[in-house]
Amino acid sequence: MTQTTILYVPIGRLTFDMEIAETYYRESLDWLTKVYGDGVIAPKQILTSPEYLKDFLESVKDQEIDTILYQSVTFADGEFMVQILDYFREPVIVWSVREPSVGGRLRLNSLTGGNSTSNVLRNHNHPFAFVLGNPDEEALQTRLVKEINVMKVIKALSKMKIGVVGDYPPGFFFSDASEPELKKTLGVSLQKFDLQQAFNECVHLPEEEWTPEIDRAQQQVIGLNRKDETVKKFAQFSTYIKKQIEHEEISALAMRCWPDFFNELGAAPCSTLSQFTEDGLVTSCESDIHGSISMFILRELSGGKAPYLGDLVHVNEDSNSVVFWHCGAGAYSLANPATGATAGVHPNRKIGFAMDFGLKAGEVTIFRVSHTPEGYRLLVLRGEALDVEQPFSGTSVEVALQTDVTDTLYEMMHAGYEPHFALVYGDVADELVELGRMLRIETKLYAAPRTREKRASYLLTGVGSGN
């Protein structure tokens, strides 16, 4: 994970109470620096005129940033924000602080300043979020961190290049994507690779180049036979693709797996997908481009945790749960600790090497970047991965949903979502809904109603509920 970089722009006017404004500014900068360290780019004082703002922007205009944090420390009109947009196009968080006292003079009028700035951003069609609170408030801090994480994902998507290794299998139309629409909506670009060329050339790599891949796998995979021919081919292919990834600066992979790996290379693709995802390069099977993006977003929002991608294959009404499964791909760290990440063979083709384990228990978020003829949409579900016996050979996880499983299943099927679903451990549903709002993409959330306390800590607008 790269460092988060924030352009902190505190704005105020001298006609307001600058003494209390300075206190808020110092407390805000102290908290930001404590959390984000050298990633905070800030002026030495509150910027009280468009001229001072311009001088500051000139000094930082060549900096690479993830988000603009515009703090309306006091009221200020829209010309400040317009000037910022002349220099930077990153998404904006508008931050208003609370009035220090009620009664008598309006000392800051920060909320009106935030209102004015939000209006400017909406009329400039620029992505933004708004937060209200003082820098020492836990709820404000929680919300700011979540908003900053979302902004960082938007920036990462704008620089994302997916390596598409081979075309999608016959009939797997959902794995494809329109690159112009993908670029326009999410900022993502594609780089095509020839799978057959990779097969032909990888087997000629010197042994000393590919043996480190086997050494790496042995660190976490139980029962790995390094003398197995399919393990050797896994290492050769993985090494070859890694070279292409580094040369083309690839962020994620969408890889065709069947029937080519079995018929042409004589090995299962699942091991390559598993190790790449474990090591930070999310890789989807069946050349699922949007599946790869879904995994990438989950990885970024969860702080670098390895995601999973699986089919929805089974419903258990008794436990209000569903099972997500795939042939044998799964990052090693996802394995139930009772078994560990176990080596096996592809359950249908009986060729190694693939992973064979049930996933661990814990809170999870399920997610899909989906596409229809009308455009993009996002699907988000909260759930709990259960500590149960492995349901099917390959890799799989049983997840108890927060909404009625039967109603949810029928709604999802009638909505025509794609059959691949990404999953990550932890709750990043709020961030995903906010990402959809920021990108102006329709978002469907299946989750239990929030408690009053949780609602107060992180209110979101435009959220659809599955209830």
Coordinates of C-alpha atoms in Angstrom, one line a residue:
M1 CA 0.0 0.0 0.0
T2 CA 1.3 3.4 -0.9
Q3 CA 1.4 6.4 1.4
T4 CA -1.8 8.5 1.5
T5 CA -1.2 12.1 0.4
I6 CA -3.5 14.9 1.5
L7 CA -3.5 18.5 0.4
Y8 CA -4.9 20.3 3.5
V9 CA -6.2 23.7 2.7
P10 CA -7.5 25.7 5.7
I11 CA -9.4 28.7 4.6
G12 CA -10.6 31.7 6.8
R13 CA -11.4 35.4 6.7
L14 CA -9.9 37.9 9.1
T15 CA -13.4 39.4 9.9
F16 CA -14.2 36.4 12.0
D17 CA -12.7 35.1 15.3
M18 CA -9.2 34.2 14.1
E19 CA -8.1 33.2 17.6
I20 CA -10.4 30.3 17.9
A21 CA -9.9 29.6 14.2
E22 CA -6.2 29.2 14.8
T23 CA -6.9 26.7 17.5
Y24 CA -9.0 24.6 15.2
Y25 CA -6.4 24.8 12.5
R26 CA -3.6 23.7 14.8
E27 CA -5.6 20.8 16.3
S28 CA -6.6 19.7 12.8
L29 CA -3.1 19.7 11.5
D30 CA -1.8 17.9 14.6
W31 CA -4.4 15.1 14.1
L32 CA -3.8 14.8 10.4
T33 CA 0.0 14.6 10.9
K34 CA -0.4 12.0 13.6
V35 CA -2.4 9.8 11.3
Y36 CA -0.9 10.5 7.9
G37 CA 2.6 11.7 8.8
D38 CA 4.6 13.2 5.9
G39 CA 1.7 12.6 3.6
V40 CA 0.1 15.8 4.7
I41 CA 0.8 18.9 2.6
A42 CA -0.2 22.0 4.4
P43 CA 0.4 25.7 4.7
K44 CA 2.1 27.2 7.8
Q45 CA -1.1 29.2 8.6
I46 CA -4.7 29.7 7.7
L47 CA -5.0 31.1 4.2
T48 CA -7.1 34.3 4.6
S49 CA -7.1 35.7 1.0
P50 CA -7.2 34.4 -2.6
E51 CA -3.7 35.8 -3.0
Y52 CA -2.3 33.8 -0.1
L53 CA -4.1 30.7 -1.5
K54 CA -2.5 31.2 -4.9
D55 CA 1.0 31.5 -3.5
F56 CA 0.5 28.3 -1.6
L57 CA -1.0 26.4 -4.6
E58 CA 1.9 27.6 -6.8
S59 CA 4.4 26.1 -4.2
V60 CA 2.7 22.7 -4.3
K61 CA 1.2 22.4 -7.8
D62 CA 3.7 19.7 -8.8
Q63 CA 2.9 17.5 -5.8
E64 CA 1.1 14.1 -6.4
I65 CA -1.9 14.0 -4.1
D66 CA -4.8 11.7 -3.4
T67 CA -7.4 14.2 -2.1
I68 CA -7.9 17.8 -1.3
L69 CA -9.1 18.5 2.3
Y70 CA -10.7 21.9 2.2
Q71 CA -11.4 23.1 5.7
S72 CA -13.7 26.1 6.0
V73 CA -12.3 27.2 9.3
T74 CA -14.5 30.3 9.0
F75 CA -16.9 31.4 6.3
A76 CA -15.4 32.1 2.9
D77 CA -17.0 32.5 -0.5
G78 CA -16.7 30.2 -3.5
E79 CA -13.7 31.9 -5.2
F80 CA -11.3 30.0 -3.0
M81 CA -12.5 26.6 -4.2
V82 CA -12.7 27.8 -7.8
Q83 CA -9.0 28.8 -7.6
I84 CA -8.1 25.4 -6.2
L85 CA -9.8 23.6 -9.1
D86 CA -7.6 25.6 -11.5
Y87 CA -4.6 23.7 -10.0
F88 CA -5.9 20.3 -9.0
R89 CA -8.6 17.9 -10.2
E90 CA -8.6 15.4 -7.3
P91 CA -11.8 14.8 -5.3
V92 CA -12.5 17.2 -2.4
I93 CA -13.5 16.7 1.2
V94 CA -15.2 19.9 2.5
W95 CA -14.8 20.2 6.3
S96 CA -16.8 22.5 8.5
V97 CA -16.1 22.9 12.2
R98 CA -18.7 23.7 14.9
E99 CA -19.5 27.1 16.2
P100 CA -17.5 27.6 19.5
S101 CA -20.6 29.1 21.3
V102 CA -24.2 29.9 20.7
G103 CA -25.5 33.3 21.7
G104 CA -24.2 36.7 20.6
R105 CA -21.8 37.0 17.7
L106 CA -21.5 34.3 15.1
R107 CA -17.8 33.8 15.5
L108 CA -16.9 31.4 12.6
N109 CA -19.9 30.7 10.4
S110 CA -17.9 27.7 9.2
L111 CA -21.0 25.7 8.3
T112 CA -22.2 28.3 5.8
G113 CA -18.7 28.3 4.3
G114 CA -18.9 24.6 3.8
N115 CA -22.3 25.0 2.3
S116 CA -21.1 27.6 -0.1
T117 CA -18.1 25.5 -1.1
S118 CA -20.2 22.4 -1.6
N119 CA -22.5 24.4 -3.9
V120 CA -19.5 25.5 -6.0
L121 CA -18.3 21.9 -6.3
R122 CA -21.7 20.6 -7.4
N123 CA -22.0 23.3 -10.0
H124 CA -18.5 22.4 -11.3
N125 CA -19.6 18.8 -11.5
H126 CA -16.6 17.9 -9.3
P127 CA -16.6 14.9 -6.9
F128 CA -16.7 15.8 -3.2
A129 CA -17.8 14.8 0.2
F130 CA -18.8 16.9 3.2
V131 CA -18.0 16.4 6.9
L132 CA -18.9 18.4 10.0
G133 CA -17.2 18.3 13.4
N134 CA -14.2 19.4 15.4
P135 CA -10.8 17.7 15.1
D136 CA -11.0 16.1 18.5
E137 CA -14.3 14.3 17.9
E138 CA -14.0 10.6 17.4
A139 CA -17.0 10.4 15.0
L140 CA -15.5 13.1 12.8
Q141 CA -12.1 11.4 12.8
T142 CA -13.7 8.0 11.8
R143 CA -15.6 9.6 9.0
L144 CA -12.6 11.6 7.7
V145 CA -10.5 8.4 7.6
K146 CA -13.2 6.6 5.6
E147 CA -13.7 9.5 3.2
I148 CA -9.9 9.8 2.7
N149 CA -9.7 6.1 2.0
V150 CA -12.4 6.4 -0.6
M151 CA -10.7 9.3 -2.2
K152 CA -7.4 7.3 -2.4
V153 CA -9.2 4.5 -4.1
I154 CA -10.6 6.9 -6.7
K155 CA -7.1 8.1 -7.4
A156 CA -5.8 4.5 -7.6
L157 CA -8.5 3.6 -10.1
S158 CA -7.5 6.6 -12.2
K159 CA -4.0 5.1 -12.5
M160 CA -5.0 1.5 -12.6
K161 CA -3.9 -0.7 -15.5
I162 CA -5.3 -4.3 -15.7
G163 CA -3.3 -7.0 -17.4
V164 CA -5.8 -9.1 -19.4
V165 CA -4.1 -12.4 -20.1
G166 CA -6.1 -14.1 -22.8
D167 CA -9.7 -13.6 -23.8
Y168 CA -12.6 -14.7 -21.7
P169 CA -13.8 -18.4 -22.1
P170 CA -16.7 -19.1 -24.5
G171 CA -20.0 -17.8 -23.2
F172 CA -18.5 -15.9 -20.3
F173 CA -19.7 -12.5 -21.7
F174 CA -19.8 -10.9 -18.3
S175 CA -16.0 -11.1 -18.1
D176 CA -15.5 -8.6 -20.9
A177 CA -15.5 -4.8 -20.6
S178 CA -15.7 -1.8 -22.9
E179 CA -12.4 0.0 -22.4
P180 CA -13.6 3.5 -23.4
E181 CA -16.5 3.2 -20.9
L182 CA -14.3 1.7 -18.3
K183 CA -11.9 4.6 -18.6
K184 CA -14.6 7.2 -18.6
T185 CA -16.4 5.9 -15.6
L186 CA -13.7 4.4 -13.4
G187 CA -10.4 5.7 -14.9
V188 CA -9.2 2.1 -15.5
S189 CA -7.2 1.1 -18.6
L190 CA -6.4 -2.4 -20.0
Q191 CA -3.3 -4.0 -21.3
K192 CA -3.7 -7.2 -23.3
F193 CA -1.3 -10.2 -23.1
D194 CA -1.0 -13.3 -25.3
L195 CA -1.7 -16.3 -23.2
Q196 CA -0.4 -18.8 -25.8
Q197 CA 2.8 -16.8 -26.1
A198 CA 3.2 -17.0 -22.3
F199 CA 2.8 -20.8 -22.4
N200 CA 5.4 -21.2 -25.2
E201 CA 8.0 -19.0 -23.6
C202 CA 7.7 -19.6 -19.9
V203 CA 8.9 -23.2 -20.2
H204 CA 12.3 -22.0 -21.5
L205 CA 13.1 -19.9 -18.5
P206 CA 16.3 -20.8 -16.7
E207 CA 15.6 -22.9 -13.5
E208 CA 17.3 -20.4 -11.3
E209 CA 14.7 -17.8 -12.3
W210 CA 11.6 -19.8 -11.5
T211 CA 12.6 -21.8 -8.4
P212 CA 12.1 -18.8 -6.1
E213 CA 8.3 -19.0 -6.9
I214 CA 8.3 -22.5 -5.5
D215 CA 10.3 -21.4 -2.5
R216 CA 7.7 -18.6 -1.9
A217 CA 4.7 -21.0 -2.2
Q218 CA 6.3 -23.4 0.3
Q219 CA 6.3 -20.7 3.0
Q220 CA 2.5 -21.0 3.3
V221 CA 1.2 -24.0 1.3
I222 CA 0.8 -27.2 3.2
G223 CA 1.5 -30.5 1.3
L224 CA 3.3 -28.8 -1.7
N225 CA 5.3 -31.3 -3.7
R226 CA 8.0 -29.2 -5.3
K227 CA 9.0 -32.1 -7.6
D228 CA 5.6 -32.3 -9.1
E229 CA 5.6 -31.3 -12.8
T230 CA 2.6 -29.1 -12.3
V231 CA 4.3 -27.2 -9.5
K232 CA 7.2 -26.6 -11.9
K233 CA 4.9 -25.3 -14.6
F234 CA 3.2 -23.0 -12.0
A235 CA 6.6 -21.5 -11.1
Q236 CA 7.6 -21.1 -14.8
F237 CA 4.4 -19.4 -15.8
S238 CA 4.2 -17.2 -12.7
T239 CA 7.8 -16.0 -13.3
Y240 CA 7.1 -15.2 -16.9
I241 CA 4.0 -13.2 -16.2
K242 CA 5.7 -11.3 -13.4
K243 CA 8.2 -10.0 -15.9
Q244 CA 5.4 -8.7 -18.1
I245 CA 3.7 -7.1 -15.0
E246 CA 6.8 -5.2 -14.0
H247 CA 7.6 -4.1 -17.6
E248 CA 4.0 -2.8 -18.2
E249 CA 3.4 -1.5 -14.6
I250 CA 0.3 -3.6 -14.2
S251 CA -1.9 -3.0 -11.1
A252 CA -4.1 -6.2 -11.3
L253 CA -4.7 -9.2 -13.6
A254 CA -7.7 -10.8 -15.3
M255 CA -6.6 -14.2 -16.6
R256 CA -8.1 -16.8 -18.8
C257 CA -7.8 -20.1 -17.1
W258 CA -9.8 -22.9 -18.8
P259 CA -9.5 -24.8 -21.0
D260 CA -6.1 -23.5 -22.0
F261 CA -4.1 -24.1 -18.9
F262 CA -5.1 -27.7 -18.7
N263 CA -4.9 -28.4 -22.5
E264 CA -1.9 -26.3 -23.4
L265 CA 0.3 -26.0 -20.3
G266 CA -0.8 -29.1 -18.5
A267 CA -1.3 -27.4 -15.1
A268 CA -4.0 -25.7 -13.1
P269 CA -4.0 -21.9 -13.2
C270 CA -5.4 -21.7 -9.6
S271 CA -1.9 -21.7 -8.0
T272 CA -0.8 -18.7 -9.9
L273 CA -4.0 -16.7 -9.1
S274 CA -3.6 -17.6 -5.5
Q275 CA 0.0 -16.6 -5.0
F276 CA -0.4 -13.4 -7.0
T277 CA -3.4 -12.3 -4.9
E278 CA -1.7 -13.3 -1.7
D279 CA 1.3 -11.1 -2.6
G280 CA -0.7 -8.0 -3.4
L281 CA -1.5 -8.4 -7.1
V282 CA -5.2 -9.3 -7.2
T283 CA -5.9 -11.7 -10.0
S284 CA -9.3 -12.9 -11.2
C285 CA -10.0 -16.1 -13.1
E286 CA -11.9 -16.5 -16.4
S287 CA -10.6 -13.1 -17.6
D288 CA -13.1 -11.3 -15.4
I289 CA -12.1 -7.7 -15.8
H290 CA -14.8 -6.3 -13.4
G291 CA -14.1 -9.1 -11.0
S292 CA -10.4 -7.9 -10.9
I293 CA -11.5 -4.3 -10.3
S294 CA -13.9 -5.5 -7.5
M295 CA -11.0 -7.4 -5.8
F296 CA -8.7 -4.4 -6.2
I297 CA -11.1 -2.0 -4.6
L298 CA -11.6 -4.3 -1.7
R299 CA -7.9 -4.7 -1.2
E300 CA -7.4 -1.0 -1.2
L301 CA -10.2 -0.2 1.2
S302 CA -9.3 -3.0 3.6
G303 CA -5.7 -1.8 4.1
G304 CA -4.2 -4.4 1.8
K305 CA -6.0 -7.6 2.9
A306 CA -6.2 -10.3 0.3
P307 CA -9.7 -10.6 -1.3
Y308 CA -11.4 -13.6 -2.6
L309 CA -13.5 -14.1 -5.8
G310 CA -16.1 -16.9 -6.0
D311 CA -19.4 -18.1 -7.5
L312 CA -22.6 -18.1 -5.5
V313 CA -23.2 -21.9 -5.5
H314 CA -25.4 -22.8 -2.6
V315 CA -28.1 -21.5 -0.3
N316 CA -28.8 -22.7 3.3
E317 CA -32.1 -21.3 4.5
D318 CA -31.6 -22.8 7.9
S319 CA -28.6 -20.7 8.7
N320 CA -29.6 -17.8 6.4
S321 CA -26.4 -18.3 4.5
V322 CA -24.9 -18.7 1.1
V323 CA -21.7 -20.4 -0.2
F324 CA -19.2 -18.8 -2.4
W325 CA -16.9 -21.3 -4.2
H326 CA -14.3 -21.6 -6.9
C327 CA -12.2 -24.3 -8.4
G328 CA -9.1 -23.9 -6.4
A329 CA -8.0 -20.2 -6.3
G330 CA -7.7 -18.5 -2.9
A331 CA -5.0 -16.4 -1.3
Y332 CA -3.1 -18.5 1.3
S333 CA -3.9 -16.2 4.3
L334 CA -7.7 -16.7 3.7
A335 CA -7.5 -20.4 4.8
N336 CA -9.2 -21.6 7.9
P337 CA -6.4 -21.9 10.5
A338 CA -7.6 -25.4 11.5
T339 CA -6.4 -26.7 8.1
G340 CA -4.2 -24.0 6.6
A341 CA -3.7 -23.4 2.9
T342 CA -3.6 -26.9 1.6
A343 CA -2.4 -28.0 -1.9
G344 CA -4.6 -30.1 -4.0
V345 CA -5.8 -30.6 -7.5
H346 CA -8.5 -29.0 -9.6
P347 CA -11.7 -30.6 -8.6
N348 CA -13.0 -31.2 -12.1
R349 CA -9.8 -31.7 -14.2
K350 CA -7.8 -33.5 -11.4
I351 CA -4.7 -31.5 -12.4
G352 CA -2.5 -29.7 -9.9
F353 CA -1.6 -27.6 -8.4
A354 CA -4.6 -25.9 -6.9
M355 CA -5.7 -24.8 -3.5
D356 CA -8.1 -26.9 -1.5
F357 CA -9.4 -25.4 1.7
G358 CA -12.4 -23.7 3.4
L359 CA -12.0 -20.0 4.2
K360 CA -11.6 -18.7 7.8
A361 CA -14.5 -17.3 9.9
G362 CA -15.0 -13.6 10.4
E363 CA -16.9 -10.4 9.4
V364 CA -16.8 -10.0 5.6
T365 CA -18.0 -7.6 2.9
I366 CA -19.2 -8.9 -0.5
F367 CA -18.9 -6.7 -3.5
R368 CA -19.3 -6.5 -7.3
V369 CA -18.6 -3.9 -9.8
S370 CA -21.4 -4.7 -12.2
H371 CA -22.3 -3.6 -15.7
T372 CA -25.6 -3.5 -17.6
P373 CA -26.7 -2.0 -20.9
E374 CA -27.6 1.1 -18.8
G375 CA -24.1 1.5 -17.4
Y376 CA -22.3 0.7 -14.2
R377 CA -23.7 -0.3 -10.8
L378 CA -22.3 -1.5 -7.5
L379 CA -23.5 -4.4 -5.3
V380 CA -22.6 -4.5 -1.6
L381 CA -23.5 -7.0 1.1
R382 CA -22.5 -7.4 4.7
G383 CA -22.0 -10.8 6.1
E384 CA -20.3 -13.2 8.5
A385 CA -18.1 -16.0 7.3
L386 CA -19.0 -19.1 9.3
D387 CA -16.6 -21.6 10.9
V388 CA -18.0 -24.7 9.3
E389 CA -16.6 -27.8 7.6
Q390 CA -15.4 -27.1 4.1
P391 CA -18.6 -27.3 1.9
F392 CA -17.0 -28.2 -1.4
S393 CA -13.6 -29.2 -2.7
G394 CA -11.6 -26.3 -4.1
T395 CA -11.9 -23.1 -2.1
S396 CA -15.2 -22.0 -0.5
V397 CA -16.7 -20.0 2.3
E398 CA -20.2 -20.1 3.8
V399 CA -21.5 -16.6 4.7
A400 CA -24.4 -15.7 6.8
L401 CA -26.2 -12.7 5.4
Q402 CA -27.7 -9.8 7.4
T403 CA -30.8 -9.7 5.2
D404 CA -33.2 -12.6 4.5
V405 CA -31.3 -15.0 2.3
T406 CA -34.3 -16.0 0.1
D407 CA -35.4 -12.5 -0.6
T408 CA -31.9 -11.4 -1.2
L409 CA -31.2 -14.3 -3.6
Y410 CA -34.3 -13.6 -5.7
E411 CA -33.7 -9.9 -5.8
M412 CA -30.1 -10.4 -7.0
M413 CA -31.1 -13.0 -9.6
H414 CA -33.9 -10.8 -10.9
A415 CA -31.4 -7.9 -11.1
G416 CA -29.1 -10.0 -13.2
Y417 CA -25.8 -9.6 -11.4
E418 CA -22.7 -11.4 -12.7
P419 CA -21.9 -14.8 -11.1
H420 CA -18.5 -13.7 -9.7
F421 CA -18.5 -12.0 -6.3
A422 CA -15.5 -10.5 -4.5
L423 CA -15.2 -10.8 -0.8
V424 CA -12.8 -9.3 1.8
Y425 CA -12.6 -9.7 5.6
G426 CA -13.8 -6.7 7.5
D427 CA -16.6 -4.2 7.1
V428 CA -15.9 -1.7 4.3
A429 CA -19.6 -1.4 3.2
D430 CA -19.9 2.3 4.1
E431 CA -16.8 3.1 2.1
L432 CA -18.1 1.2 -0.9
V433 CA -21.5 3.0 -0.8
E434 CA -19.6 6.3 -0.5
L435 CA -17.5 5.3 -3.5
G436 CA -20.6 4.8 -5.5
R437 CA -22.0 8.1 -4.5
M438 CA -18.7 9.9 -5.4
L439 CA -18.6 8.2 -8.8
R440 CA -22.3 8.7 -9.3
I441 CA -22.9 5.0 -9.8
E442 CA -26.1 3.3 -8.6
T443 CA -25.3 1.3 -5.5
K444 CA -27.4 -1.5 -3.9
L445 CA -26.6 -2.3 -0.2
Y446 CA -27.9 -5.5 1.5
A447 CA -27.4 -5.0 5.2
A448 CA -29.2 -4.9 8.5
P449 CA -30.5 -1.5 9.6
R450 CA -27.8 0.5 11.5
T451 CA -28.2 1.2 15.1
R452 CA -28.7 4.8 16.1
E453 CA -25.1 5.0 17.4
K454 CA -23.6 3.7 14.2
R455 CA -25.8 5.9 12.1
A456 CA -24.6 8.9 14.1
S457 CA -21.0 8.0 13.5
Y458 CA -21.2 7.7 9.8
L459 CA -24.3 8.9 7.9
L460 CA -24.3 8.3 4.2
T461 CA -26.6 9.8 1.6
G462 CA -28.2 8.0 -1.4
V463 CA -27.9 4.5 0.2
G464 CA -30.2 1.7 -1.1
S465 CA -31.1 -1.0 1.5
G466 CA -31.9 -4.6 0.8
N467 CA -34.5 -4.6 3.6

